Every structure is written in C-alpha cells, then in structure tokens.
Coordinates of N, CA, C and O in Angstrom, one line a residue:
M248 N 8.2 -13.9 9.1 CA 8.4 -14.3 7.8 C 8.4 -16.1 7.0 O 9.1 -16.6 8.0
T249 N 7.3 -15.9 6.1 CA 7.4 -17.7 6.0 C 7.6 -17.8 4.5 O 7.9 -17.1 3.7
E250 N 8.0 -18.9 4.4 CA 8.7 -19.5 3.0 C 7.3 -19.6 2.4 O 7.4 -19.2 1.2
E251 N 6.2 -19.5 2.8 CA 5.1 -19.3 2.1 C 4.6 -18.1 1.4 O 4.4 -18.0 -0.2
L252 N 4.8 -17.0 2.1 CA 4.7 -15.5 1.7 C 6.3 -15.7 0.5 O 5.5 -15.2 -0.3
H253 N 7.2 -16.1 0.8 CA 8.0 -15.8 -0.3 C 7.8 -16.5 -1.4 O 8.0 -15.8 -2.5
A254 N 7.3 -17.9 -1.3 CA 7.1 -18.7 -2.4 C 5.6 -18.0 -3.3 O 5.4 -17.8 -4.9
T255 N 4.9 -17.2 -2.8 CA 3.5 -16.2 -2.7 C 4.0 -15.2 -4.0 O 3.5 -14.7 -5.1
V256 N 4.8 -15.0 -3.4 CA 5.5 -13.2 -3.9 C 6.4 -14.0 -5.4 O 6.4 -13.1 -6.5
A257 N 7.3 -14.8 -5.3 CA 7.7 -15.4 -6.5 C 6.8 -16.0 -7.2 O 7.3 -15.2 -8.5
S258 N 5.5 -16.6 -7.2 CA 4.7 -16.6 -8.1 C 4.3 -15.9 -8.8 O 4.1 -15.5 -9.8
K259 N 4.0 -14.7 -8.3 CA 2.9 -13.2 -8.5 C 4.3 -12.6 -9.3 O 3.7 -12.4 -10.5
L260 N 5.4 -12.3 -9.1 CA 6.5 -11.9 -10.2 C 6.7 -12.9 -11.1 O 6.4 -12.0 -12.4
H261 N 6.3 -13.7 -11.3 CA 7.1 -14.8 -12.4 C 5.8 -14.4 -13.1 O 5.8 -14.6 -14.5
S262 N 4.2 -14.7 -12.8 CA 3.2 -14.4 -13.8 C 3.4 -13.1 -14.3 O 3.0 -13.0 -15.3
K263 N 4.4 -11.9 -13.9 CA 4.0 -10.6 -14.5 C 5.7 -10.6 -15.4 O 6.4 -10.1 -15.7
G264 N 6.4 -11.9 -15.4 CA 7.4 -12.1 -15.9 C 8.6 -11.1 -15.4 O 10.1 -11.0 -16.0
Q265 N 8.6 -11.5 -14.1 CA 9.6 -10.7 -13.2 C 10.8 -11.9 -12.6 O 9.4 -12.7 -12.1
R266 N 11.6 -11.7 -12.0 CA 12.6 -12.4 -11.1 C 12.2 -11.7 -9.7 O 12.3 -10.9 -9.6
Y267 N 12.1 -12.9 -8.5 CA 12.3 -12.6 -7.2 C 13.6 -12.2 -7.1 O 14.3 -13.4 -6.4
T268 N 14.2 -11.5 -7.5 CA 15.6 -11.1 -6.9 C 16.2 -10.7 -5.4 O 15.6 -10.6 -4.4
P269 N 17.0 -10.7 -4.8 CA 17.5 -10.6 -3.4 C 17.0 -9.4 -2.9 O 16.7 -9.2 -1.4
R270 N 17.7 -8.5 -3.9 CA 17.2 -7.1 -3.3 C 15.6 -6.9 -3.3 O 15.0 -6.2 -2.5
R271 N 14.5 -7.3 -4.2 CA 13.1 -7.8 -3.7 C 12.9 -8.7 -2.7 O 12.1 -8.0 -2.0
R272 N 13.4 -9.3 -2.8 CA 13.3 -10.4 -1.1 C 13.2 -9.4 0.0 O 13.0 -9.2 1.0
K273 N 14.4 -8.6 0.0 CA 14.6 -8.1 1.0 C 13.7 -7.0 1.2 O 13.2 -6.4 2.3
L274 N 13.0 -6.2 0.2 CA 12.2 -5.2 0.6 C 10.9 -5.7 0.9 O 10.1 -5.6 1.8
V275 N 10.6 -7.1 0.4 CA 9.5 -7.9 0.9 C 9.3 -8.0 2.5 O 8.7 -7.9 3.1
E276 N 10.8 -8.5 2.7 CA 11.2 -8.8 4.2 C 10.9 -7.2 4.9 O 10.7 -7.5 6.4
I277 N 11.3 -5.9 4.6 CA 11.2 -4.9 5.5 C 9.9 -4.7 5.3 O 9.7 -4.0 6.7
L278 N 9.1 -4.7 4.5 CA 7.8 -4.2 4.5 C 7.1 -5.3 5.4 O 5.8 -4.7 6.4
A279 N 7.3 -6.4 5.1 CA 6.4 -7.8 6.2 C 6.6 -7.5 7.7 O 6.0 -7.6 8.4
G280 N 8.2 -6.5 8.1 CA 8.5 -6.3 9.4 C 8.3 -5.1 9.8 O 8.0 -5.0 11.0
S281 N 7.3 -4.5 9.1 CA 6.6 -3.4 9.7 C 5.3 -3.6 10.2 O 4.7 -3.6 9.5
A282 N 5.4 -2.5 10.9 CA 3.4 -2.4 11.8 C 3.0 -1.6 11.1 O 2.0 -1.6 11.3
S283 N 3.6 -0.7 10.1 CA 2.5 0.1 9.4 C 3.6 0.4 8.2 O 4.7 0.1 8.0
P284 N 2.6 0.8 7.1 CA 3.3 1.6 5.5 C 4.3 2.1 6.0 O 4.6 2.9 7.0
L285 N 5.3 2.2 5.2 CA 7.1 2.9 4.9 C 6.6 3.5 3.8 O 7.0 3.4 2.4
A286 N 7.5 5.0 4.3 CA 8.0 5.6 3.1 C 9.3 5.2 2.8 O 10.0 4.6 3.3
I287 N 9.8 5.5 1.6 CA 11.0 4.8 0.9 C 12.3 5.5 2.2 O 13.2 4.9 2.3
R288 N 12.0 6.9 2.1 CA 13.1 7.2 3.5 C 13.1 6.3 4.6 O 14.1 6.4 4.9
D289 N 11.8 5.8 5.2 CA 12.2 4.9 6.3 C 13.0 3.7 5.4 O 13.3 3.1 6.6
V290 N 12.4 3.1 4.4 CA 12.8 1.5 3.9 C 14.2 1.8 4.0 O 15.1 1.1 4.2
L291 N 14.8 3.3 3.8 CA 16.2 3.3 3.4 C 17.5 3.3 4.5 O 18.4 3.3 4.3
K292 N 16.8 3.9 5.7 CA 17.2 4.2 6.9 C 17.9 3.3 7.3 O 17.8 1.8 7.5
G293 N 19.2 3.6 7.4 CA 20.4 2.6 8.2 C 20.8 1.6 7.0 O 21.2 0.0 7.3
R294 N 20.4 1.4 6.0 CA 20.4 0.3 5.4 C 21.2 0.7 3.7 O 20.7 1.4 2.7
R295 N 22.4 0.9 3.9 CA 23.3 1.0 2.9 C 23.4 0.1 1.4 O 24.1 0.3 0.5
D296 N 23.4 -1.3 1.9 CA 23.0 -2.1 0.8 C 22.3 -1.9 -0.4 O 21.7 -2.6 -1.2
L297 N 20.8 -0.8 0.1 CA 19.7 -0.8 -0.8 C 20.3 0.5 -1.6 O 19.6 1.6 -0.7
P298 N 20.4 0.6 -3.1 CA 20.7 1.8 -3.6 C 19.3 2.5 -3.5 O 18.3 1.9 -4.0
Q299 N 18.9 3.7 -3.1 CA 17.7 4.3 -3.4 C 17.2 4.1 -5.0 O 16.0 4.0 -4.8
S300 N 17.8 4.2 -5.9 CA 17.0 4.4 -7.2 C 16.8 2.7 -7.1 O 15.7 2.3 -8.2
S301 N 17.2 1.8 -6.8 CA 16.7 0.3 -7.0 C 15.4 0.0 -6.0 O 14.7 -0.7 -6.8
V302 N 15.6 0.7 -4.8 CA 14.5 1.3 -3.9 C 13.5 1.3 -5.0 O 12.3 0.5 -5.1
Y303 N 13.5 2.5 -5.6 CA 12.4 3.0 -6.3 C 11.6 2.3 -7.8 O 10.8 1.6 -7.3
R304 N 12.8 1.3 -8.4 CA 12.6 0.7 -9.0 C 12.0 -0.5 -8.7 O 11.1 -1.1 -9.5
N305 N 12.4 -1.2 -7.8 CA 12.1 -2.8 -7.3 C 10.5 -2.6 -6.8 O 9.6 -3.3 -6.8
L306 N 10.1 -1.4 -5.8 CA 8.8 -1.1 -5.2 C 7.6 -1.2 -6.4 O 6.9 -1.5 -6.3
A307 N 8.2 -0.2 -7.6 CA 7.4 0.1 -8.5 C 6.8 -1.6 -9.6 O 5.9 -1.7 -9.6
T308 N 7.7 -2.4 -9.6 CA 8.2 -3.8 -9.8 C 7.2 -4.6 -9.3 O 6.3 -5.1 -9.8
L309 N 7.6 -4.4 -8.1 CA 6.7 -5.2 -6.8 C 5.0 -4.6 -7.1 O 4.2 -5.0 -6.5
E310 N 5.0 -3.4 -7.3 CA 3.5 -2.9 -7.0 C 2.2 -3.4 -8.4 O 1.9 -3.8 -7.9
A311 N 3.5 -3.2 -9.4 CA 2.9 -3.5 -10.7 C 2.3 -5.5 -10.5 O 1.5 -6.0 -11.4
A312 N 3.1 -6.1 -9.8 CA 2.9 -7.5 -9.8 C 2.0 -7.8 -8.9 O 1.4 -8.6 -8.4
G313 N 1.5 -6.6 -7.9 CA 0.4 -7.3 -7.2 C 0.8 -7.7 -5.7 O 0.2 -8.0 -4.7
V314 N 2.2 -7.1 -5.3 CA 2.9 -7.8 -3.9 C 2.6 -6.3 -2.9 O 2.8 -6.8 -1.8
V315 N 2.6 -5.3 -3.6 CA 3.2 -3.9 -2.6 C 2.3 -3.1 -3.2 O 1.9 -2.8 -4.6
R316 N 1.8 -2.6 -2.2 CA 0.3 -1.6 -2.0 C 1.2 -0.2 -2.1 O 1.7 -0.1 -0.6
R317 N 0.6 1.1 -2.7 CA 1.3 2.3 -2.2 C 0.2 2.9 -1.5 O -1.1 3.1 -2.2
V318 N 0.2 3.6 -0.6 CA -0.4 4.1 0.6 C -0.6 5.5 -0.1 O 0.6 6.1 0.1
S319 N -1.2 6.6 -0.8 CA -1.5 7.9 -0.8 C -1.5 8.6 0.5 O -2.4 8.3 0.7
T320 N -0.6 9.8 0.4 CA -1.0 10.8 1.7 C -0.6 12.1 1.3 O -0.8 12.5 -0.1
D321 N -1.4 13.1 2.0 CA -1.2 14.5 1.6 C 0.1 14.9 1.4 O 0.2 16.0 0.7
D322 N 0.9 14.2 1.8 CA 2.6 14.7 1.3 C 3.3 14.2 0.1 O 2.5 13.4 -0.5
E323 N 4.3 14.6 -0.1 CA 4.8 14.0 -2.0 C 5.3 12.6 -1.6 O 5.4 12.3 -3.0
F324 N 5.1 12.0 -0.7 CA 6.1 10.6 -0.7 C 5.0 9.9 -0.2 O 3.8 9.8 0.6
G325 N 5.0 8.6 -1.1 CA 3.9 7.6 -0.9 C 4.4 6.6 0.3 O 5.9 6.7 0.4
H326 N 3.6 6.0 0.8 CA 4.2 4.8 1.7 C 4.0 3.6 0.8 O 3.0 3.3 0.6
Y327 N 4.6 2.4 1.3 CA 4.3 1.0 0.8 C 4.1 0.0 2.0 O 4.9 0.0 3.0
E328 N 3.3 -0.8 1.4 CA 3.3 -2.1 2.4 C 2.9 -3.1 1.5 O 2.5 -3.3 0.5
L329 N 3.2 -4.4 1.9 CA 2.5 -5.6 1.5 C 1.0 -5.8 1.0 O 0.1 -5.2 1.7
A330 N 0.7 -6.1 -0.1 CA -1.0 -6.1 -0.6 C -1.5 -7.0 0.4 O -1.1 -7.7 1.1
E331 N -2.6 -6.6 1.0 CA -3.8 -7.4 1.8 C -4.0 -8.8 1.3 O -4.3 -9.4 2.3
D332 N -3.8 -9.2 0.3 CA -3.6 -10.8 -0.1 C -2.6 -11.3 0.6 O -2.8 -12.6 0.8
L333 N -1.9 -11.0 0.7 CA -0.6 -11.4 1.4 C -0.6 -10.7 2.9 O 0.6 -11.5 4.0
T334 N -1.5 -10.0 3.4 CA -1.3 -10.0 5.0 C -3.0 -10.2 5.5 O -3.4 -11.4 5.3
E335 N -3.5 -8.7 5.6 CA -4.9 -9.1 6.2 C -5.7 -7.8 5.9 O -4.9 -6.7 5.6
H336 N -6.7 -8.0 5.9 CA -7.3 -6.8 5.3 C -7.4 -5.8 6.7 O -7.7 -5.8 7.6
H337 N -7.1 -4.3 6.0 CA -7.0 -3.3 7.2 C -7.4 -1.8 6.5 O -7.6 -2.3 5.2
H338 N -7.1 -0.7 7.3 CA -7.4 0.4 6.7 C -6.2 1.6 7.2 O -5.4 1.1 8.1
H339 N -6.6 2.9 7.1 CA -5.4 3.6 7.5 C -5.7 4.8 8.0 O -7.0 5.2 7.8
L340 N -5.3 5.3 9.2 CA -5.0 6.2 9.7 C -3.7 7.3 9.0 O -2.5 6.9 9.1
I341 N -4.0 8.8 8.3 CA -3.5 9.1 7.8 C -3.0 10.7 8.6 O -4.3 11.6 8.5
C342 N -2.2 11.1 8.5 CA -1.6 12.4 9.3 C -1.5 13.5 8.1 O -1.0 13.2 7.2
T343 N -2.7 14.3 7.9 CA -2.4 15.6 7.1 C -1.4 16.6 7.5 O -1.3 17.6 6.5
N344 N -1.0 16.4 8.4 CA 0.1 17.7 9.2 C 1.3 16.8 8.6 O 2.5 17.5 7.5
C345 N 2.2 15.8 9.5 CA 3.2 15.3 9.1 C 3.4 14.0 7.7 O 4.5 13.8 7.7
G346 N 2.0 13.4 7.5 CA 2.0 12.7 6.5 C 2.4 10.8 7.2 O 2.4 9.9 6.5
A347 N 2.3 11.0 8.2 CA 2.6 9.9 9.2 C 1.4 8.7 8.6 O 0.1 9.2 8.3
V348 N 1.8 7.5 8.7 CA 0.4 6.3 8.2 C 0.7 5.2 9.1 O 1.4 4.5 9.7
E349 N -0.5 5.3 9.6 CA -0.9 4.3 10.9 C -2.2 2.8 10.3 O -2.8 3.5 9.8
D350 N -1.8 1.7 10.4 CA -2.6 0.8 9.9 C -3.6 0.4 11.4 O -3.5 0.5 12.4
V351 N -5.1 0.5 11.0 CA -6.0 0.4 11.7 C -7.1 -0.9 11.2 O -7.6 -0.7 10.0
T352 N -7.5 -1.5 12.3 CA -8.8 -2.6 11.7 C -9.7 -1.9 12.6 O -9.6 -1.7 13.9
I353 N -10.9 -2.2 11.7 CA -12.0 -1.6 12.5 C -13.0 -2.5 12.1 O -12.5 -3.8 11.9
P354 N -13.9 -2.2 13.4 CA -14.8 -3.5 14.2 C -15.7 -4.3 13.1 O -15.7 -3.5 11.8
R355 N -15.5 -5.2 13.2 CA -16.1 -6.3 12.3 C -17.7 -5.9 11.8 O -17.9 -6.1 10.4
R356 N -18.6 -5.3 12.7 CA -19.9 -4.6 12.4 C -20.1 -3.7 11.2 O -20.6 -3.7 10.7
F357 N -18.9 -2.9 11.2 CA -18.6 -1.8 10.4 C -18.3 -2.3 8.9 O -18.5 -1.7 7.7
E358 N -17.4 -3.5 9.0 CA -16.9 -4.1 7.5 C -18.1 -4.9 6.8 O -18.5 -4.4 5.9
K359 N -18.9 -5.5 7.8 CA -19.7 -5.7 7.2 C -21.1 -4.5 6.6 O -21.5 -4.9 5.6
T360 N -21.4 -3.5 7.6 CA -22.3 -2.4 7.1 C -21.6 -2.3 5.8 O -22.0 -1.5 4.0
M361 N -20.5 -2.0 5.4 CA -19.4 -1.8 4.4 C -19.5 -2.8 3.0 O -19.8 -2.2 2.0
E362 N -19.7 -4.1 3.8 CA -20.1 -4.7 2.3 C -21.3 -4.5 2.1 O -21.5 -5.0 0.6
E363 N -21.8 -4.4 2.5 CA -23.8 -4.5 2.6 C -23.9 -3.0 1.8 O -24.4 -3.2 0.7
T364 N -23.4 -2.2 2.0 CA -23.4 -0.9 1.3 C -23.0 -1.0 -0.2 O -23.3 -0.8 -1.5
M365 N -21.9 -1.7 -0.3 CA -21.3 -2.1 -1.7 C -21.8 -2.9 -2.7 O -22.4 -2.5 -3.7
A366 N -22.5 -4.1 -1.8 CA -23.6 -4.9 -2.7 C -24.3 -4.1 -3.1 O -25.2 -4.0 -4.1
R367 N -25.2 -3.2 -2.0 CA -26.7 -2.3 -2.7 C -26.1 -1.2 -3.8 O -26.8 -1.2 -4.8
L368 N -25.1 -0.6 -3.9 CA -24.7 0.3 -4.9 C -24.3 -0.6 -6.1 O -24.4 -0.3 -7.3
E369 N -23.8 -2.0 -6.1 CA -23.2 -2.9 -7.0 C -25.0 -2.7 -7.9 O -25.0 -2.6 -9.2
V370 N -26.0 -3.1 -6.9 CA -27.6 -3.4 -7.3 C -27.9 -1.9 -8.1 O -28.5 -1.6 -9.6
E371 N -27.8 -0.9 -7.6 CA -28.1 0.6 -8.1 C -27.2 1.0 -9.3 O -28.1 1.8 -10.1
T372 N -26.2 0.8 -9.2 CA -25.3 1.7 -10.0 C -25.2 0.3 -10.9 O -24.3 0.8 -12.4
G373 N -25.0 -1.0 -11.2 CA -24.2 -1.7 -12.2 C -23.0 -1.6 -11.9 O -22.2 -2.4 -12.8
W374 N -22.3 -1.2 -11.1 CA -21.1 -1.2 -10.4 C -20.5 -2.6 -10.1 O -21.1 -2.7 -9.4
S375 N -19.7 -2.8 -10.8 CA -19.1 -4.2 -10.3 C -17.5 -4.0 -8.9 O -16.8 -3.4 -9.4
T376 N -18.1 -4.2 -7.6 CA -16.7 -3.7 -7.0 C -16.2 -5.0 -6.7 O -16.5 -6.3 -6.7
V377 N -14.7 -4.5 -6.3 CA -13.8 -5.9 -6.2 C -13.1 -5.5 -4.6 O -12.5 -6.6 -4.4
G378 N -13.3 -4.6 -3.8 CA -13.1 -4.4 -2.6 C -13.1 -3.1 -2.1 O -14.0 -2.1 -3.1
H379 N -12.6 -2.2 -1.1 CA -12.7 -1.1 -0.6 C -11.6 -0.7 0.2 O -10.8 -1.7 0.8
R380 N -11.3 0.5 0.1 CA -10.7 1.0 1.2 C -11.0 2.0 2.2 O -11.8 3.0 1.2
L381 N -10.4 2.2 3.5 CA -10.6 3.5 3.9 C -9.6 4.1 4.9 O -9.0 3.1 5.5
D382 N -9.2 5.2 4.2 CA -7.9 5.9 4.9 C -8.9 7.5 5.8 O -9.8 7.9 5.2
L383 N -8.8 7.3 7.0 CA -9.1 8.1 7.8 C -8.0 9.3 7.9 O -7.4 9.1 8.3
L384 N -8.5 10.5 7.6 CA -7.4 11.8 7.3 C -7.6 12.9 9.2 O -8.7 12.6 9.5
G385 N -6.6 12.5 9.5 CA -6.5 13.8 10.3 C -5.3 14.0 10.9 O -4.1 14.2 10.3
T386 N -4.8 14.1 12.5 CA -3.7 14.4 12.9 C -3.0 13.4 13.9 O -4.1 13.2 14.8
C387 N -2.1 13.7 14.0 CA -1.2 12.0 14.8 C -1.1 12.8 16.1 O -1.1 14.0 16.5
R388 N -1.1 11.6 17.0 CA -0.3 12.5 18.5 C 0.3 13.5 18.3 O 0.2 14.3 19.3
G389 N 1.7 13.1 17.9 CA 2.6 14.0 17.4 C 2.2 15.4 17.1 O 3.3 16.2 17.5
C390 N 1.7 15.1 15.9 CA 1.3 17.2 15.9 C -0.1 17.5 16.1 O -0.5 19.0 16.3
G391 N -1.0 16.7 17.0 CA -2.1 17.2 17.6 C -2.0 17.9 18.7 O -2.6 19.1 18.8

C-alpha cells in the first residue's frame, strides 16, 4: 500500500466533491490487499468496525469516483476491486455455480489481438472504444 495510491484516491474523490474518509481508506486498503475481487460479505468478514450499510454506501461512492470497479457475476452479489488505472489491466474467471471471481492476466499476444480488433471495429462502426473487459465464465475447481 503506497501513499501514492492514497493520494490518487483522495484526488479522484475530491474531483467528485467527496472526502477520503477513514472508512473509505480502510475499504481501499482491503481491496488493495486482496488477490481477487471481493463480495461485500468478504469485505465484512471479521471486521466489526465496518457497518454493512456504510460499506455499501462507501463502495457506491468509490465506484462513482472511478476508484472501485464492480464485477458482475451470475449471482446476486457484486464483487469489488480497485479500478485498473490504480492497479493493472487484467480479466476475470467467474464461476457460474458459486459466483467466485478470480483475476487472470492473459498473454500479451492475445491482448494485442484484442487491441487490433478494437481498432478495426472503430473504423468499421465509427464507435470510439476506451478499453475492454473479458470475463470468462465456467466452473471453478471447487465446483467442477
């Protein structure tokens, strides 16, 4: 956890008229310390100092400020992670049975193919792309 990360988060929040409160800082630290996106139940696990209503409210604020990204799964619970501009570009493996989400980095040659395809689609459709997300759906080891 670097002070640079906290300064960037504070700046993003400030640009949206929000403050970087101790609870928001705690949520950023929890997400930064996780190897994969977390469901709210996982954020709350063993943390009595974080009321559930506060976590929902603060994650919504962090998401609106571009600090946090919500990863949608087939289950009713979203999973949260720091936005890619605060970490690194990656994709997700999502279990359609239990809803588990795992980060995965794909080979650079595949990323290059995706970028080339996006550029071609821009020319063909007039659509202006800003990035891409790739979620692979299947079953995890525990459900398989």
